[in-house]
Amino acid sequence: MVHSVPFLKKYTIPEPVAGGLLVAVALLILKKSMGWEIEFDMSLKDPLMLAFFATIGLNANIASLRKGGKVVGIFLFIVVGLLVMQNAIGIGMASMLGLDPLMGLLAGSITLSGGHGTGAAWGKLFTERYGFQNATEVAMACATFGLVLGGLIGGPVARYLVKHSSTPNGAPDDNEIPGAFEKPDVGRVITSLVLIETIALIAICLTVGRVVAGLLQGTLFELPTFVCVLFIGVILSNLLAAVGFYRVFERAVSVLGNVCLSLFLAMALMSLKLWELASLALPMLAILAVQTLFMALYAIFVTWRLMGQKLRCGGAGRWSLWIWYGRYANGYR
């Protein structure tokens, strides 16, 4: 469907999102026209979500970050600043509109930077722990909006930045002839043994992560289970690499992560009750409109300048917009 519909293809809407929303819309029509409400068995949804976050942790290689040097540090500073501002704008707008501040968080960094996967995870937590009804529906709507807007404003902003950028030799950035790509080294092949090893690592992350989350429950350091699972993945991956016992195969981890995420997103979106979003539609769009304007200005006046205006940062502006709107945050690369 994504490859057949120009709109979906142009804005790189992930297949699980498109398919899940199609089912959700069909259920909305059934609900409004015939009064039918269909429930799905979602027993696998949470394990798939946790497995996805485990793969994110397993692919977090600290040694690779060190190789990035100063540039990575600067970009990290920029992203942290952006996350803080996204949440401040979201909470501020929600409070002005008389809404729950949690909605501001969902219309902030949780979905616009974290995407559908992170949005669904926090939405579930907000519903269960804080009683914020329709949190998952709000999160999915905001994340989908972010996907589309990332493509809409990314191009014009990047075009503006590239036009006003220059390379170190003084030539305009858009006149520079790109060099040839380096041929990648032949890596490990994804075999059945590699998949079994990777699944075992994910299982360890899920098991230990759940135990850690249980131990932290009720303490000052209490964290959601998916965050604990993610951190266990980071620790496990880097610990194995440090002792030289085993090297995590990042490509295999990414493949399994994308499988888990795709199934999780499809299930999460299929179960959306869109008819419960009607009263929140206009306030949510107002918050997201302000977020969109801020995002474009931040890319132009902060990211571009701090990353170095003469170092091909026109592309960095668009890259940052795509990251912050969740396009790459969910594993779709």
XYZ file of C-alpha atoms in Angstrom:
333
model
C 0.000 0.000 0.000
C 2.806 2.419 0.901
C 4.489 1.919 -2.468
C 1.194 2.314 -4.328
C -0.068 5.500 -2.662
C 2.080 8.529 -3.650
C 1.412 10.428 -0.414
C 2.520 7.535 1.790
C 5.568 6.883 -0.360
C 6.610 10.535 -0.552
C 6.600 11.029 3.209
C 8.061 7.601 4.001
C 5.174 6.499 6.183
C 6.202 3.106 7.646
C 4.153 0.140 6.467
C 2.968 -0.851 9.982
C 1.766 2.705 10.594
C -0.122 2.850 7.300
C -1.654 -0.597 7.753
C -2.520 -0.080 11.401
C -4.164 3.279 10.732
C -6.155 1.765 7.875
C -7.577 -0.835 10.267
C -8.228 1.861 12.890
C -10.152 3.964 10.361
C -12.152 0.908 9.274
C -13.052 0.228 12.908
C -14.059 3.878 13.309
C -16.444 3.535 10.362
C -17.910 0.333 11.817
C -18.345 2.004 15.204
C -20.098 5.073 13.820
C -22.218 3.342 11.182
C -23.208 0.074 12.854
C -22.233 0.493 16.496
C -19.784 -2.408 16.343
C -16.654 -2.364 18.482
C -14.017 -5.010 17.813
C -11.362 -5.998 20.351
C -8.062 -7.683 19.462
C -5.856 -10.013 21.490
C -2.904 -7.784 22.405
C -1.006 -10.198 24.655
C 2.105 -9.993 22.452
C 2.166 -6.201 22.222
C 4.132 -5.483 25.406
C 6.774 -8.204 24.873
C 7.334 -6.925 21.333
C 7.723 -3.379 22.641
C 10.263 -4.473 25.248
C 12.169 -6.518 22.670
C 12.411 -3.459 20.434
C 13.852 -1.306 23.212
C 16.278 -4.111 24.042
C 17.604 -3.963 20.477
C 18.106 -0.202 20.785
C 20.226 -0.781 23.867
C 22.194 -3.612 22.279
C 23.110 -1.389 19.330
C 24.301 1.487 21.538
C 28.049 1.283 21.085
C 29.922 3.731 23.314
C 33.185 3.175 21.435
C 31.552 4.352 18.205
C 30.331 7.517 19.911
C 33.849 8.300 21.064
C 35.076 8.162 17.483
C 32.698 10.982 16.617
C 34.720 13.328 18.793
C 33.726 16.936 19.319
C 31.014 16.954 16.648
C 29.014 14.265 18.437
C 29.296 16.184 21.704
C 28.036 19.388 20.104
C 25.148 17.619 18.409
C 24.244 15.904 21.687
C 24.107 19.321 23.364
C 21.869 20.613 20.557
C 19.509 17.646 20.770
C 19.211 17.849 24.565
C 18.347 21.530 24.266
C 15.750 20.720 21.644
C 14.163 18.013 23.800
C 13.869 20.388 26.745
C 12.291 23.088 24.581
C 9.870 20.644 22.941
C 8.587 19.578 26.343
C 8.453 23.153 27.625
C 6.400 24.236 24.607
C 4.132 21.203 24.849
C 3.438 21.596 28.562
C 3.059 25.362 28.251
C 0.590 25.116 25.374
C -1.374 22.342 27.088
C -1.662 24.422 30.260
C -2.781 27.481 28.271
C -5.475 25.402 26.577
C -6.657 23.924 29.872
C -5.439 20.416 29.056
C -3.557 17.827 31.070
C 0.190 18.683 31.007
C 0.815 15.033 30.137
C -0.714 15.751 26.753
C 1.934 18.414 26.302
C 4.618 15.809 26.908
C 3.021 13.473 24.375
C 2.916 16.334 21.872
C 6.526 17.115 22.720
C 9.743 15.139 22.655
C 8.101 11.788 23.445
C 6.542 11.515 19.993
C 8.191 14.222 17.900
C 11.654 12.922 18.773
C 10.879 9.404 19.941
C 8.348 8.454 17.289
C 5.585 5.866 17.427
C 7.462 3.288 19.487
C 8.416 5.629 22.307
C 5.023 7.327 22.152
C 3.158 4.052 22.561
C 5.380 3.017 25.468
C 4.890 6.251 27.403
C 1.216 6.432 26.425
C 0.611 3.076 28.085
C 2.445 4.277 31.197
C 0.473 7.541 31.356
C -2.797 5.625 31.115
C -1.974 2.978 33.705
C -0.158 5.122 36.250
C -1.619 8.604 35.863
C -5.080 7.844 34.509
C -4.645 9.885 31.323
C -7.268 8.344 29.078
C -6.615 8.097 25.331
C -2.889 8.659 25.886
C -1.953 6.034 23.306
C -4.320 7.514 20.725
C -2.846 10.981 21.296
C 0.693 9.626 21.051
C 0.034 7.811 17.777
C -1.653 10.855 16.268
C 1.223 13.152 17.247
C 3.867 10.730 15.991
C 2.112 10.321 12.636
C 1.777 14.095 12.338
C 5.496 14.343 13.035
C 6.369 11.895 10.274
C 4.487 13.915 7.688
C 5.677 17.314 8.908
C 9.278 16.114 9.033
C 9.101 15.577 5.298
C 7.127 18.745 4.585
C 9.396 21.227 6.358
C 12.640 19.254 6.054
C 13.036 19.955 2.341
C 12.459 23.742 2.369
C 14.620 24.244 5.464
C 17.443 22.147 4.015
C 17.212 24.025 0.713
C 17.527 27.349 2.534
C 20.495 26.167 4.602
C 22.342 24.607 1.672
C 21.875 27.804 -0.320
C 23.454 29.815 2.487
C 26.208 27.319 3.288
C 29.695 26.977 1.908
C 32.330 24.266 1.987
C 35.752 24.779 3.602
C 37.237 25.831 0.232
C 34.753 28.687 -0.029
C 32.578 27.214 -2.778
C 28.801 27.162 -2.286
C 27.766 23.890 -0.730
C 25.264 23.026 -3.466
C 27.981 23.423 -6.136
C 30.357 20.991 -4.490
C 30.749 17.708 -6.366
C 30.367 14.825 -3.939
C 33.089 12.230 -3.815
C 32.521 8.577 -4.478
C 31.185 6.428 -1.694
C 33.587 4.051 -0.056
C 32.847 0.408 -0.606
C 31.753 -1.164 2.654
C 33.732 -4.041 4.026
C 32.209 -7.456 3.686
C 30.702 -8.146 7.094
C 29.246 -11.091 8.922
C 26.338 -12.910 7.369
C 23.036 -13.203 9.215
C 22.683 -16.925 9.783
C 20.318 -18.989 11.899
C 23.007 -19.221 14.596
C 23.437 -15.441 14.642
C 19.675 -14.963 14.970
C 19.507 -17.444 17.850
C 22.386 -15.673 19.613
C 20.706 -12.306 19.116
C 17.352 -13.586 20.376
C 19.161 -14.933 23.449
C 20.664 -11.490 24.110
C 17.237 -9.886 23.767
C 15.774 -12.461 26.161
C 18.484 -11.661 28.724
C 17.694 -7.953 28.425
C 13.970 -8.563 28.929
C 14.468 -10.863 31.906
C 17.047 -8.759 33.738
C 15.262 -5.526 32.811
C 12.012 -6.728 34.354
C 13.856 -7.767 37.517
C 15.594 -4.382 37.773
C 12.314 -2.529 37.189
C 10.727 -4.579 39.970
C 13.578 -3.818 42.363
C 13.379 -0.096 41.621
C 9.603 0.072 41.969
C 8.538 2.384 44.761
C 12.019 3.871 45.169
C 13.384 7.270 44.210
C 15.002 5.717 41.121
C 11.882 3.993 39.775
C 11.919 3.695 35.992
C 9.504 2.240 33.421
C 10.257 -1.349 32.470
C 11.158 -0.490 28.878
C 13.780 2.011 30.065
C 15.347 -0.622 32.331
C 15.386 -3.103 29.448
C 17.076 -0.530 27.220
C 19.776 0.223 29.803
C 20.433 -3.471 30.356
C 20.948 -3.785 26.604
C 23.479 -0.939 26.635
C 25.379 -2.434 29.566
C 25.334 -5.968 28.163
C 26.485 -4.969 24.682
C 29.355 -2.775 25.840
C 30.400 -5.176 28.596
C 30.678 -8.066 26.145
C 32.683 -5.869 23.772
C 34.987 -4.651 26.566
C 35.929 -8.140 27.757
C 36.205 -9.431 24.194
C 33.877 -12.335 24.893
C 31.324 -11.645 22.171
C 30.707 -8.944 19.585
C 27.077 -8.034 19.074
C 26.106 -8.261 15.406
C 24.454 -4.878 14.956
C 22.808 -5.687 11.634
C 21.111 -8.794 13.049
C 19.978 -6.806 16.078
C 18.542 -4.118 13.783
C 16.669 -6.683 11.695
C 15.048 -8.278 14.735
C 14.391 -4.848 16.217
C 12.578 -3.728 13.088
C 10.510 -6.925 13.066
C 9.472 -6.406 16.689
C 8.757 -2.732 16.113
C 6.709 -3.378 12.980
C 4.506 -5.937 14.707
C 4.192 -3.772 17.816
C 3.217 -0.660 15.857
C 0.693 -2.540 13.754
C -0.942 -3.940 16.891
C -0.857 -0.594 18.712
C -2.420 1.303 15.817
C -5.022 -1.374 15.097
C -6.317 -1.019 18.643
C -6.702 2.772 18.500
C -10.132 4.129 19.351
C -10.142 7.118 17.038
C -13.667 8.141 18.019
C -12.315 9.099 21.444
C -9.928 11.667 19.924
C -12.543 14.068 18.544
C -12.540 16.462 21.508
C -8.740 16.674 21.544
C -8.171 17.176 17.820
C -8.096 20.991 17.662
C -5.999 21.571 20.818
C -3.567 18.890 19.684
C -3.198 20.491 16.250
C -2.577 23.873 17.886
C 0.262 22.468 19.989
C 1.785 20.652 17.016
C 1.589 23.769 14.820
C 3.655 25.725 17.350
C 6.077 22.805 17.642
C 6.514 22.752 13.866
C 7.349 26.449 13.667
C 9.794 26.152 16.553
C 11.458 23.111 14.990
C 12.188 24.914 11.740
C 13.578 27.965 13.548
C 15.699 25.776 15.826
C 17.238 23.960 12.866
C 18.106 27.250 11.154
C 19.274 29.391 14.055
C 20.704 26.804 16.462
C 21.651 23.525 14.782
C 23.107 25.072 11.641
C 25.137 27.683 13.495
C 26.481 25.494 16.289
C 27.406 22.655 13.938
C 29.456 24.997 11.744
C 27.906 26.865 8.844
C 30.635 25.915 6.397
C 30.704 22.182 6.979
C 27.760 20.915 4.973
C 25.385 21.721 7.784
C 22.566 22.501 5.430
C 22.089 18.747 5.310
C 22.518 18.565 9.069
C 19.513 20.844 9.478
C 17.279 18.512 7.528
C 18.778 15.465 9.242
C 18.003 16.947 12.637
C 14.435 17.731 11.597
C 13.905 14.150 10.506
C 15.368 12.803 13.749
C 13.279 15.131 15.886
C 10.109 14.191 14.054
C 10.646 10.513 14.733
C 11.469 9.392 11.183
C 14.639 7.594 12.228
C 13.932 7.176 15.899
C 11.882 4.082 15.298
C 14.443 2.101 13.425
C 13.262 2.908 9.890
C 16.486 3.834 8.159
